[in-house]
Amino acid sequence: MFEQVDFIGSYPKNSIIPEFEIPEICFWGRSNVGKSSIINYLCDRKEVAKVSTTPGKTVQFNAFNIDGSLILMDLPGYGYAQVSKKVKSKWKDEIHKYLKNRKNLSCLFLLIDISIPPQVIDQEVMKDMGIMNIPFIILFTKSDKCTKNELNKSLKQHIIKLEENWDPIPSYFITSSAKRTGRADLINFIHDHILNSDFN
Ligand code: GTP
Ligand code: MG
Protein backbone atom coordinates (compact mmCIF):
# COMPACT_ATOMS: atom_id res chain seq x y z
CA MET A 1 0.00 0.00 0.00
CA PHE A 2 1.00 3.63 -0.53
CA GLU A 3 3.27 2.62 -3.39
CA GLN A 4 1.86 5.04 -5.92
CA VAL A 5 0.82 8.45 -4.59
CA ASP A 6 -0.58 11.02 -6.99
CA PHE A 7 -1.70 14.52 -6.10
CA ILE A 8 -5.15 15.03 -7.60
CA GLY A 9 -5.87 18.66 -6.78
CA SER A 10 -6.58 21.42 -4.29
CA TYR A 11 -10.14 22.60 -3.82
CA PRO A 12 -11.12 25.81 -2.05
CA LYS A 13 -14.76 24.67 -1.75
CA ASN A 14 -16.51 21.43 -0.91
CA SER A 15 -18.89 21.82 -3.83
CA ILE A 16 -16.12 21.65 -6.44
CA ILE A 17 -14.37 18.51 -5.21
CA PRO A 18 -14.82 15.86 -7.90
CA GLU A 19 -16.65 12.66 -7.01
CA PHE A 20 -14.64 9.48 -6.86
CA GLU A 21 -15.80 5.89 -7.03
CA ILE A 22 -13.22 4.54 -4.60
CA PRO A 23 -13.16 4.78 -0.79
CA GLU A 24 -11.88 7.98 0.77
CA ILE A 25 -10.22 8.77 4.08
CA CYS A 26 -9.66 12.24 5.45
CA PHE A 27 -7.33 13.83 7.97
CA TRP A 28 -8.46 16.70 10.14
CA GLY A 29 -7.22 18.44 13.27
CA ARG A 30 -6.00 21.63 14.81
CA SER A 31 -3.78 23.75 12.64
CA ASN A 32 -0.17 22.66 13.21
CA VAL A 33 -1.16 19.29 14.72
CA GLY A 34 0.87 17.45 12.07
CA LYS A 35 -1.67 16.52 9.37
CA SER A 36 0.64 17.13 6.43
CA SER A 37 3.54 15.46 8.21
CA ILE A 38 1.57 12.31 8.88
CA ILE A 39 0.36 12.18 5.30
CA ASN A 40 3.96 12.40 4.09
CA TYR A 41 4.98 9.75 6.59
CA LEU A 42 2.16 7.42 5.54
CA CYS A 43 3.00 7.96 1.89
CA ASP A 44 6.69 7.59 2.69
CA ARG A 45 7.42 10.73 0.66
CA LYS A 46 9.14 13.94 1.68
CA GLU A 47 6.73 16.48 0.27
CA VAL A 48 3.47 14.98 -0.87
CA ALA A 49 1.71 17.38 1.47
CA LYS A 50 3.40 20.67 2.29
CA VAL A 51 4.58 20.86 5.89
CA SER A 52 3.98 24.30 7.33
CA THR A 53 6.61 26.63 8.52
CA THR A 54 3.68 28.84 9.44
CA PRO A 55 0.50 27.23 10.72
CA GLY A 56 -2.75 27.49 8.84
CA LYS A 57 -1.15 26.98 5.46
CA THR A 58 -3.55 24.34 4.13
CA VAL A 59 -6.68 26.38 3.49
CA GLN A 60 -8.10 24.03 0.93
CA PHE A 61 -9.10 20.43 0.52
CA ASN A 62 -6.08 18.59 -0.90
CA ALA A 63 -6.81 15.26 -2.57
CA PHE A 64 -4.39 12.42 -3.23
CA ASN A 65 -4.87 9.16 -5.07
CA ILE A 66 -3.24 6.20 -3.30
CA ASP A 67 -2.46 3.20 -5.51
CA GLY A 68 -5.54 3.92 -7.59
CA SER A 69 -7.66 2.38 -4.84
CA LEU A 70 -7.98 5.01 -2.12
CA ILE A 71 -8.51 8.76 -1.93
CA LEU A 72 -6.75 10.61 0.86
CA MET A 73 -8.05 14.08 1.70
CA ASP A 74 -6.05 16.62 3.72
CA LEU A 75 -8.57 19.01 5.31
CA PRO A 76 -7.84 22.58 6.40
CA GLY A 77 -6.91 22.73 10.07
CA TYR A 78 -9.01 24.51 12.67
CA GLY A 79 -8.15 26.81 15.54
CA TYR A 80 -5.56 29.01 13.91
CA ALA A 81 -5.62 32.22 15.96
CA GLN A 82 -4.78 34.62 13.11
CA VAL A 83 -7.88 33.72 11.12
CA SER A 84 -10.97 35.91 11.43
CA LYS A 85 -14.17 34.57 12.99
CA LYS A 86 -15.95 34.89 9.69
CA VAL A 87 -13.38 32.83 7.80
CA LYS A 88 -13.30 30.23 10.59
CA SER A 89 -17.03 29.86 10.45
CA LYS A 90 -17.00 29.55 6.65
CA TRP A 91 -14.45 26.75 6.84
CA LYS A 92 -16.27 24.94 9.61
CA ASP A 93 -19.32 25.03 7.39
CA GLU A 94 -17.43 23.76 4.35
CA ILE A 95 -15.90 20.89 6.29
CA HIS A 96 -19.17 19.93 7.97
CA LYS A 97 -20.79 19.83 4.52
CA TYR A 98 -17.98 17.65 3.25
CA LEU A 99 -18.18 15.25 6.21
CA LYS A 100 -21.95 14.96 6.06
CA ASN A 101 -22.37 14.58 2.32
CA ARG A 102 -19.28 12.91 0.94
CA LYS A 103 -20.63 9.67 -0.49
CA ASN A 104 -17.39 7.68 -0.67
CA LEU A 105 -16.02 8.84 2.70
CA SER A 106 -15.05 5.77 4.72
CA CYS A 107 -13.16 7.21 7.63
CA LEU A 108 -12.37 10.48 9.37
CA PHE A 109 -9.05 10.53 11.18
CA LEU A 110 -8.99 13.26 13.78
CA LEU A 111 -5.47 14.25 14.79
CA ILE A 112 -4.74 15.25 18.36
CA ASP A 113 -1.39 16.40 19.70
CA ILE A 114 -0.52 14.08 22.57
CA SER A 115 2.43 16.22 23.66
CA ILE A 116 0.02 18.80 25.12
CA PRO A 117 -2.97 18.48 27.48
CA PRO A 118 -6.47 17.98 26.04
CA GLN A 119 -7.58 21.16 24.26
CA VAL A 120 -11.06 22.67 24.47
CA ILE A 121 -11.19 23.19 20.71
CA ASP A 122 -10.62 19.49 20.04
CA GLN A 123 -13.34 18.60 22.56
CA GLU A 124 -15.70 20.92 20.71
CA VAL A 125 -14.94 19.37 17.34
CA MET A 126 -15.46 15.87 18.75
CA LYS A 127 -18.74 17.00 20.28
CA ASP A 128 -19.85 18.31 16.87
CA MET A 129 -18.99 14.93 15.35
CA GLY A 130 -21.10 13.23 17.99
CA ILE A 131 -24.05 15.51 17.27
CA MET A 132 -23.65 14.96 13.52
CA ASN A 133 -23.26 11.23 14.02
CA ILE A 134 -19.95 11.11 12.23
CA PRO A 135 -17.65 8.41 13.58
CA PHE A 136 -13.93 9.12 13.77
CA ILE A 137 -10.64 7.53 14.69
CA ILE A 138 -8.15 9.51 16.76
CA LEU A 139 -4.56 9.78 15.62
CA PHE A 140 -2.45 11.05 18.46
CA THR A 141 0.51 12.92 16.96
CA LYS A 142 3.95 14.14 18.09
CA SER A 143 4.43 11.33 20.62
CA ASP A 144 8.19 11.77 20.18
CA LYS A 145 7.98 15.03 22.14
CA CYS A 146 7.18 13.09 25.33
CA THR A 147 9.25 10.68 27.37
CA LYS A 148 7.63 7.28 27.85
CA ASN A 149 6.44 8.36 31.25
CA GLU A 150 4.97 11.63 30.01
CA LEU A 151 3.32 9.81 27.15
CA ASN A 152 1.54 7.40 29.51
CA LYS A 153 0.43 10.28 31.70
CA SER A 154 -0.80 12.34 28.79
CA LEU A 155 -2.63 9.40 27.24
CA LYS A 156 -4.39 8.81 30.55
CA GLN A 157 -5.44 12.48 30.69
CA HIS A 158 -6.77 12.34 27.14
CA ILE A 159 -8.65 9.11 27.80
CA ILE A 160 -10.26 10.52 30.96
CA LYS A 161 -11.44 13.52 28.94
CA LEU A 162 -12.78 11.28 26.18
CA GLU A 163 -14.63 9.13 28.70
CA GLU A 164 -16.58 12.18 29.81
CA ASN A 165 -18.37 12.15 26.47
CA TRP A 166 -17.89 8.75 24.86
CA ASP A 167 -18.74 5.18 25.78
CA PRO A 168 -16.90 3.42 24.34
CA ILE A 169 -14.24 5.98 23.53
CA PRO A 170 -13.16 6.22 19.87
CA SER A 171 -10.38 3.94 18.67
CA TYR A 172 -7.00 5.59 18.56
CA PHE A 173 -3.48 5.21 17.28
CA ILE A 174 -0.34 6.78 18.73
CA THR A 175 2.00 8.15 16.11
CA SER A 176 5.07 10.23 15.52
CA SER A 177 5.97 11.27 12.02
CA ALA A 178 9.24 12.73 13.33
CA LYS A 179 10.36 9.43 14.85
CA ARG A 180 8.45 7.44 12.25
CA THR A 181 6.30 5.32 14.54
CA GLY A 182 2.75 4.08 14.16
CA ARG A 183 2.70 3.65 10.38
CA ALA A 184 2.36 -0.15 10.22
CA ASP A 185 -0.65 -0.23 12.56
CA LEU A 186 -2.33 2.56 10.67
CA ILE A 187 -1.74 0.94 7.30
CA ASN A 188 -3.04 -2.40 8.59
CA PHE A 189 -6.14 -0.65 9.85
CA ILE A 190 -6.74 1.08 6.51
CA HIS A 191 -6.13 -2.17 4.69
CA ASP A 192 -8.40 -4.29 6.88
CA HIS A 193 -11.21 -1.87 7.70
CA ILE A 194 -11.37 0.43 4.71
CA LEU A 195 -10.07 -1.32 1.62
CA ASN A 196 -11.36 -4.75 2.57
CA SER A 197 -14.71 -3.63 3.92
CA ASP A 198 -17.92 -3.87 1.94
CA PHE A 199 -17.46 -0.52 0.28
CA ASN A 200 -19.70 0.14 -2.66
P1 GTP B 1 -1.49 23.16 8.90
O1 GTP B 1 -1.53 22.60 7.50
O2 GTP B 1 -0.82 24.47 8.99
O3 GTP B 1 -2.83 23.16 9.56
O4 GTP B 1 -0.55 22.20 9.80
P2 GTP B 1 -0.48 20.61 9.78
O5 GTP B 1 -1.47 20.04 10.73
O6 GTP B 1 -0.48 20.08 8.40
O7 GTP B 1 0.94 20.37 10.47
P3 GTP B 1 2.35 20.09 9.75
O8 GTP B 1 2.45 18.67 9.31
O9 GTP B 1 2.62 21.14 8.76
O10 GTP B 1 3.32 20.24 11.02
C1 GTP B 1 3.35 21.40 11.80
C2 GTP B 1 4.65 21.46 12.59
O11 GTP B 1 4.72 20.36 13.51
C3 GTP B 1 5.89 21.35 11.70
O12 GTP B 1 6.88 22.17 12.24
C4 GTP B 1 6.28 19.88 11.82
O13 GTP B 1 7.65 19.65 11.60
C5 GTP B 1 5.88 19.58 13.27
N1 GTP B 1 5.53 18.14 13.43
C6 GTP B 1 4.64 17.44 12.72
N2 GTP B 1 4.58 16.15 13.12
C7 GTP B 1 5.48 16.04 14.12
C8 GTP B 1 5.89 14.94 14.96
O14 GTP B 1 5.46 13.79 14.87
N3 GTP B 1 6.83 15.23 15.93
C9 GTP B 1 7.36 16.48 16.08
N4 GTP B 1 8.25 16.65 17.04
N5 GTP B 1 6.99 17.52 15.30
C10 GTP B 1 6.08 17.30 14.34
MG1 MG C 1 -1.01 20.97 6.55
mmCIF file of C-alpha atoms and ligand atoms in Angstrom:
data_model
loop_
_atom_site.group_PDB
_atom_site.id
_atom_site.type_symbol
_atom_site.label_atom_id
_atom_site.label_comp_id
_atom_site.label_asym_id
_atom_site.label_seq_id
_atom_site.Cartn_x
_atom_site.Cartn_y
_atom_site.Cartn_z
ATOM 1 C CA MET A 1 0.000 0.000 0.000
ATOM 2 C CA PHE A 2 0.996 3.630 -0.535
ATOM 3 C CA GLU A 3 3.275 2.625 -3.385
ATOM 4 C CA GLN A 4 1.855 5.041 -5.924
ATOM 5 C CA VAL A 5 0.815 8.448 -4.590
ATOM 6 C CA ASP A 6 -0.584 11.024 -6.985
ATOM 7 C CA PHE A 7 -1.703 14.516 -6.101
ATOM 8 C CA ILE A 8 -5.155 15.031 -7.602
ATOM 9 C CA GLY A 9 -5.867 18.657 -6.781
ATOM 10 C CA SER A 10 -6.581 21.420 -4.292
ATOM 11 C CA TYR A 11 -10.137 22.598 -3.819
ATOM 12 C CA PRO A 12 -11.125 25.810 -2.054
ATOM 13 C CA LYS A 13 -14.760 24.670 -1.751
ATOM 14 C CA ASN A 14 -16.506 21.430 -0.908
ATOM 15 C CA SER A 15 -18.892 21.825 -3.833
ATOM 16 C CA ILE A 16 -16.125 21.649 -6.440
ATOM 17 C CA ILE A 17 -14.369 18.507 -5.208
ATOM 18 C CA PRO A 18 -14.820 15.862 -7.905
ATOM 19 C CA GLU A 19 -16.655 12.663 -7.014
ATOM 20 C CA PHE A 20 -14.636 9.482 -6.863
ATOM 21 C CA GLU A 21 -15.798 5.888 -7.031
ATOM 22 C CA ILE A 22 -13.224 4.540 -4.597
ATOM 23 C CA PRO A 23 -13.155 4.784 -0.789
ATOM 24 C CA GLU A 24 -11.884 7.984 0.767
ATOM 25 C CA ILE A 25 -10.224 8.766 4.078
ATOM 26 C CA CYS A 26 -9.659 12.239 5.452
ATOM 27 C CA PHE A 27 -7.327 13.830 7.975
ATOM 28 C CA TRP A 28 -8.455 16.703 10.143
ATOM 29 C CA GLY A 29 -7.221 18.436 13.271
ATOM 30 C CA ARG A 30 -6.002 21.627 14.812
ATOM 31 C CA SER A 31 -3.778 23.746 12.643
ATOM 32 C CA ASN A 32 -0.169 22.658 13.211
ATOM 33 C CA VAL A 33 -1.159 19.290 14.724
ATOM 34 C CA GLY A 34 0.866 17.451 12.073
ATOM 35 C CA LYS A 35 -1.672 16.517 9.367
ATOM 36 C CA SER A 36 0.637 17.127 6.426
ATOM 37 C CA SER A 37 3.543 15.464 8.206
ATOM 38 C CA ILE A 38 1.575 12.309 8.884
ATOM 39 C CA ILE A 39 0.357 12.183 5.297
ATOM 40 C CA ASN A 40 3.958 12.402 4.086
ATOM 41 C CA TYR A 41 4.976 9.755 6.587
ATOM 42 C CA LEU A 42 2.159 7.421 5.538
ATOM 43 C CA CYS A 43 3.005 7.956 1.895
ATOM 44 C CA ASP A 44 6.693 7.587 2.693
ATOM 45 C CA ARG A 45 7.419 10.726 0.658
ATOM 46 C CA LYS A 46 9.143 13.935 1.679
ATOM 47 C CA GLU A 47 6.732 16.481 0.273
ATOM 48 C CA VAL A 48 3.468 14.979 -0.873
ATOM 49 C CA ALA A 49 1.710 17.379 1.468
ATOM 50 C CA LYS A 50 3.404 20.672 2.288
ATOM 51 C CA VAL A 51 4.584 20.856 5.890
ATOM 52 C CA SER A 52 3.984 24.301 7.325
ATOM 53 C CA THR A 53 6.606 26.634 8.519
ATOM 54 C CA THR A 54 3.682 28.839 9.439
ATOM 55 C CA PRO A 55 0.496 27.228 10.716
ATOM 56 C CA GLY A 56 -2.750 27.495 8.837
ATOM 57 C CA LYS A 57 -1.154 26.976 5.462
ATOM 58 C CA THR A 58 -3.548 24.341 4.134
ATOM 59 C CA VAL A 59 -6.680 26.381 3.491
ATOM 60 C CA GLN A 60 -8.103 24.029 0.935
ATOM 61 C CA PHE A 61 -9.096 20.435 0.517
ATOM 62 C CA ASN A 62 -6.079 18.587 -0.896
ATOM 63 C CA ALA A 63 -6.812 15.261 -2.570
ATOM 64 C CA PHE A 64 -4.388 12.423 -3.235
ATOM 65 C CA ASN A 65 -4.867 9.161 -5.069
ATOM 66 C CA ILE A 66 -3.241 6.198 -3.304
ATOM 67 C CA ASP A 67 -2.464 3.197 -5.506
ATOM 68 C CA GLY A 68 -5.538 3.916 -7.591
ATOM 69 C CA SER A 69 -7.657 2.381 -4.838
ATOM 70 C CA LEU A 70 -7.983 5.012 -2.123
ATOM 71 C CA ILE A 71 -8.508 8.758 -1.933
ATOM 72 C CA LEU A 72 -6.749 10.614 0.862
ATOM 73 C CA MET A 73 -8.055 14.081 1.703
ATOM 74 C CA ASP A 74 -6.048 16.619 3.723
ATOM 75 C CA LEU A 75 -8.568 19.011 5.308
ATOM 76 C CA PRO A 76 -7.842 22.581 6.401
ATOM 77 C CA GLY A 77 -6.908 22.726 10.070
ATOM 78 C CA TYR A 78 -9.005 24.508 12.668
ATOM 79 C CA GLY A 79 -8.147 26.806 15.545
ATOM 80 C CA TYR A 80 -5.564 29.011 13.912
ATOM 81 C CA ALA A 81 -5.616 32.218 15.956
ATOM 82 C CA GLN A 82 -4.777 34.618 13.105
ATOM 83 C CA VAL A 83 -7.882 33.716 11.119
ATOM 84 C CA SER A 84 -10.967 35.914 11.432
ATOM 85 C CA LYS A 85 -14.166 34.574 12.992
ATOM 86 C CA LYS A 86 -15.948 34.888 9.686
ATOM 87 C CA VAL A 87 -13.377 32.833 7.801
ATOM 88 C CA LYS A 88 -13.300 30.231 10.588
ATOM 89 C CA SER A 89 -17.032 29.856 10.450
ATOM 90 C CA LYS A 90 -16.997 29.549 6.647
ATOM 91 C CA TRP A 91 -14.447 26.747 6.842
ATOM 92 C CA LYS A 92 -16.273 24.940 9.610
ATOM 93 C CA ASP A 93 -19.318 25.031 7.390
ATOM 94 C CA GLU A 94 -17.427 23.760 4.352
ATOM 95 C CA ILE A 95 -15.902 20.889 6.289
ATOM 96 C CA HIS A 96 -19.169 19.925 7.966
ATOM 97 C CA LYS A 97 -20.795 19.825 4.524
ATOM 98 C CA TYR A 98 -17.983 17.648 3.250
ATOM 99 C CA LEU A 99 -18.177 15.253 6.210
ATOM 100 C CA LYS A 100 -21.954 14.959 6.058
ATOM 101 C CA ASN A 101 -22.371 14.582 2.319
ATOM 102 C CA ARG A 102 -19.276 12.915 0.937
ATOM 103 C CA LYS A 103 -20.626 9.674 -0.489
ATOM 104 C CA ASN A 104 -17.393 7.680 -0.669
ATOM 105 C CA LEU A 105 -16.018 8.844 2.703
ATOM 106 C CA SER A 106 -15.051 5.768 4.717
ATOM 107 C CA CYS A 107 -13.160 7.212 7.628
ATOM 108 C CA LEU A 108 -12.366 10.476 9.370
ATOM 109 C CA PHE A 109 -9.047 10.532 11.179
ATOM 110 C CA LEU A 110 -8.990 13.264 13.781
ATOM 111 C CA LEU A 111 -5.472 14.249 14.791
ATOM 112 C CA ILE A 112 -4.737 15.248 18.358
ATOM 113 C CA ASP A 113 -1.387 16.404 19.703
ATOM 114 C CA ILE A 114 -0.517 14.077 22.573
ATOM 115 C CA SER A 115 2.429 16.215 23.664
ATOM 116 C CA ILE A 116 0.021 18.805 25.125
ATOM 117 C CA PRO A 117 -2.970 18.476 27.483
ATOM 118 C CA PRO A 118 -6.472 17.975 26.037
ATOM 119 C CA GLN A 119 -7.578 21.164 24.256
ATOM 120 C CA VAL A 120 -11.057 22.674 24.475
ATOM 121 C CA ILE A 121 -11.189 23.194 20.711
ATOM 122 C CA ASP A 122 -10.616 19.489 20.040
ATOM 123 C CA GLN A 123 -13.336 18.603 22.564
ATOM 124 C CA GLU A 124 -15.704 20.915 20.714
ATOM 125 C CA VAL A 125 -14.937 19.373 17.342
ATOM 126 C CA MET A 126 -15.462 15.871 18.746
ATOM 127 C CA LYS A 127 -18.743 16.999 20.279
ATOM 128 C CA ASP A 128 -19.851 18.310 16.867
ATOM 129 C CA MET A 129 -18.986 14.932 15.347
ATOM 130 C CA GLY A 130 -21.103 13.227 17.993
ATOM 131 C CA ILE A 131 -24.049 15.511 17.268
ATOM 132 C CA MET A 132 -23.649 14.964 13.524
ATOM 133 C CA ASN A 133 -23.264 11.231 14.022
ATOM 134 C CA ILE A 134 -19.945 11.109 12.228
ATOM 135 C CA PRO A 135 -17.647 8.413 13.582
ATOM 136 C CA PHE A 136 -13.927 9.122 13.766
ATOM 137 C CA ILE A 137 -10.640 7.530 14.687
ATOM 138 C CA ILE A 138 -8.148 9.506 16.760
ATOM 139 C CA LEU A 139 -4.560 9.778 15.616
ATOM 140 C CA PHE A 140 -2.446 11.053 18.464
ATOM 141 C CA THR A 141 0.512 12.915 16.964
ATOM 142 C CA LYS A 142 3.945 14.142 18.094
ATOM 143 C CA SER A 143 4.425 11.330 20.624
ATOM 144 C CA ASP A 144 8.193 11.770 20.184
ATOM 145 C CA LYS A 145 7.980 15.026 22.135
ATOM 146 C CA CYS A 146 7.184 13.087 25.327
ATOM 147 C CA THR A 147 9.248 10.683 27.375
ATOM 148 C CA LYS A 148 7.628 7.279 27.847
ATOM 149 C CA ASN A 149 6.435 8.359 31.255
ATOM 150 C CA GLU A 150 4.974 11.631 30.011
ATOM 151 C CA LEU A 151 3.318 9.807 27.151
ATOM 152 C CA ASN A 152 1.536 7.402 29.509
ATOM 153 C CA LYS A 153 0.426 10.280 31.702
ATOM 154 C CA SER A 154 -0.800 12.337 28.793
ATOM 155 C CA LEU A 155 -2.627 9.401 27.235
ATOM 156 C CA LYS A 156 -4.392 8.811 30.553
ATOM 157 C CA GLN A 157 -5.439 12.478 30.687
ATOM 158 C CA HIS A 158 -6.772 12.343 27.135
ATOM 159 C CA ILE A 159 -8.650 9.111 27.797
ATOM 160 C CA ILE A 160 -10.262 10.520 30.958
ATOM 161 C CA LYS A 161 -11.438 13.517 28.938
ATOM 162 C CA LEU A 162 -12.780 11.277 26.176
ATOM 163 C CA GLU A 163 -14.633 9.129 28.701
ATOM 164 C CA GLU A 164 -16.583 12.177 29.810
ATOM 165 C CA ASN A 165 -18.373 12.151 26.468
ATOM 166 C CA TRP A 166 -17.894 8.747 24.861
ATOM 167 C CA ASP A 167 -18.743 5.180 25.783
ATOM 168 C CA PRO A 168 -16.897 3.416 24.344
ATOM 169 C CA ILE A 169 -14.241 5.984 23.533
ATOM 170 C CA PRO A 170 -13.160 6.219 19.872
ATOM 171 C CA SER A 171 -10.377 3.940 18.668
ATOM 172 C CA TYR A 172 -7.003 5.593 18.564
ATOM 173 C CA PHE A 173 -3.475 5.209 17.275
ATOM 174 C CA ILE A 174 -0.342 6.782 18.727
ATOM 175 C CA THR A 175 1.999 8.145 16.105
ATOM 176 C CA SER A 176 5.067 10.234 15.521
ATOM 177 C CA SER A 177 5.974 11.270 12.023
ATOM 178 C CA ALA A 178 9.244 12.730 13.328
ATOM 179 C CA LYS A 179 10.364 9.430 14.850
ATOM 180 C CA ARG A 180 8.450 7.435 12.248
ATOM 181 C CA THR A 181 6.301 5.317 14.538
ATOM 182 C CA GLY A 182 2.748 4.084 14.159
ATOM 183 C CA ARG A 183 2.705 3.645 10.385
ATOM 184 C CA ALA A 184 2.356 -0.152 10.219
ATOM 185 C CA ASP A 185 -0.655 -0.231 12.561
ATOM 186 C CA LEU A 186 -2.331 2.556 10.667
ATOM 187 C CA ILE A 187 -1.736 0.941 7.300
ATOM 188 C CA ASN A 188 -3.035 -2.395 8.587
ATOM 189 C CA PHE A 189 -6.144 -0.646 9.854
ATOM 190 C CA ILE A 190 -6.737 1.081 6.513
ATOM 191 C CA HIS A 191 -6.126 -2.170 4.692
ATOM 192 C CA ASP A 192 -8.404 -4.293 6.879
ATOM 193 C CA HIS A 193 -11.213 -1.868 7.699
ATOM 194 C CA ILE A 194 -11.372 0.428 4.711
ATOM 195 C CA LEU A 195 -10.072 -1.317 1.622
ATOM 196 C CA ASN A 196 -11.355 -4.754 2.571
ATOM 197 C CA SER A 197 -14.709 -3.634 3.920
ATOM 198 C CA ASP A 198 -17.921 -3.871 1.935
ATOM 199 C CA PHE A 199 -17.463 -0.523 0.282
ATOM 200 C CA ASN A 200 -19.700 0.136 -2.657
HETATM 201 P P1 GTP B 1 -1.495 23.159 8.900
HETATM 202 O O1 GTP B 1 -1.527 22.602 7.502
HETATM 203 O O2 GTP B 1 -0.823 24.474 8.994
HETATM 204 O O3 GTP B 1 -2.832 23.159 9.556
HETATM 205 O O4 GTP B 1 -0.551 22.198 9.799
HETATM 206 P P2 GTP B 1 -0.482 20.608 9.783
HETATM 207 O O5 GTP B 1 -1.471 20.044 10.729
HETATM 208 O O6 GTP B 1 -0.478 20.077 8.398
HETATM 209 O O7 GTP B 1 0.944 20.371 10.471
HETATM 210 P P3 GTP B 1 2.352 20.094 9.755
HETATM 211 O O8 GTP B 1 2.446 18.673 9.311
HETATM 212 O O9 GTP B 1 2.618 21.142 8.761
HETATM 213 O O10 GTP B 1 3.316 20.243 11.018
HETATM 214 C C1 GTP B 1 3.346 21.402 11.802
HETATM 215 C C2 GTP B 1 4.646 21.465 12.588
HETATM 216 O O11 GTP B 1 4.724 20.364 13.511
HETATM 217 C C3 GTP B 1 5.885 21.349 11.700
HETATM 218 O O12 GTP B 1 6.879 22.171 12.241
HETATM 219 C C4 GTP B 1 6.282 19.878 11.822
HETATM 220 O O13 GTP B 1 7.649 19.654 11.604
HETATM 221 C C5 GTP B 1 5.879 19.576 13.266
HETATM 222 N N1 GTP B 1 5.529 18.139 13.429
HETATM 223 C C6 GTP B 1 4.643 17.438 12.717
HETATM 224 N N2 GTP B 1 4.585 16.154 13.122
HETATM 225 C C7 GTP B 1 5.479 16.037 14.121
HETATM 226 C C8 GTP B 1 5.890 14.938 14.963
HETATM 227 O O14 GTP B 1 5.455 13.787 14.868
HETATM 228 N N3 GTP B 1 6.829 15.233 15.925
HETATM 229 C C9 GTP B 1 7.356 16.475 16.078
HETATM 230 N N4 GTP B 1 8.247 16.647 17.040
HETATM 231 N N5 GTP B 1 6.994 17.521 15.298
HETATM 232 C C10 GTP B 1 6.080 17.303 14.336
HETATM 233 MG MG MG B 2 -1.006 20.967 6.548
#
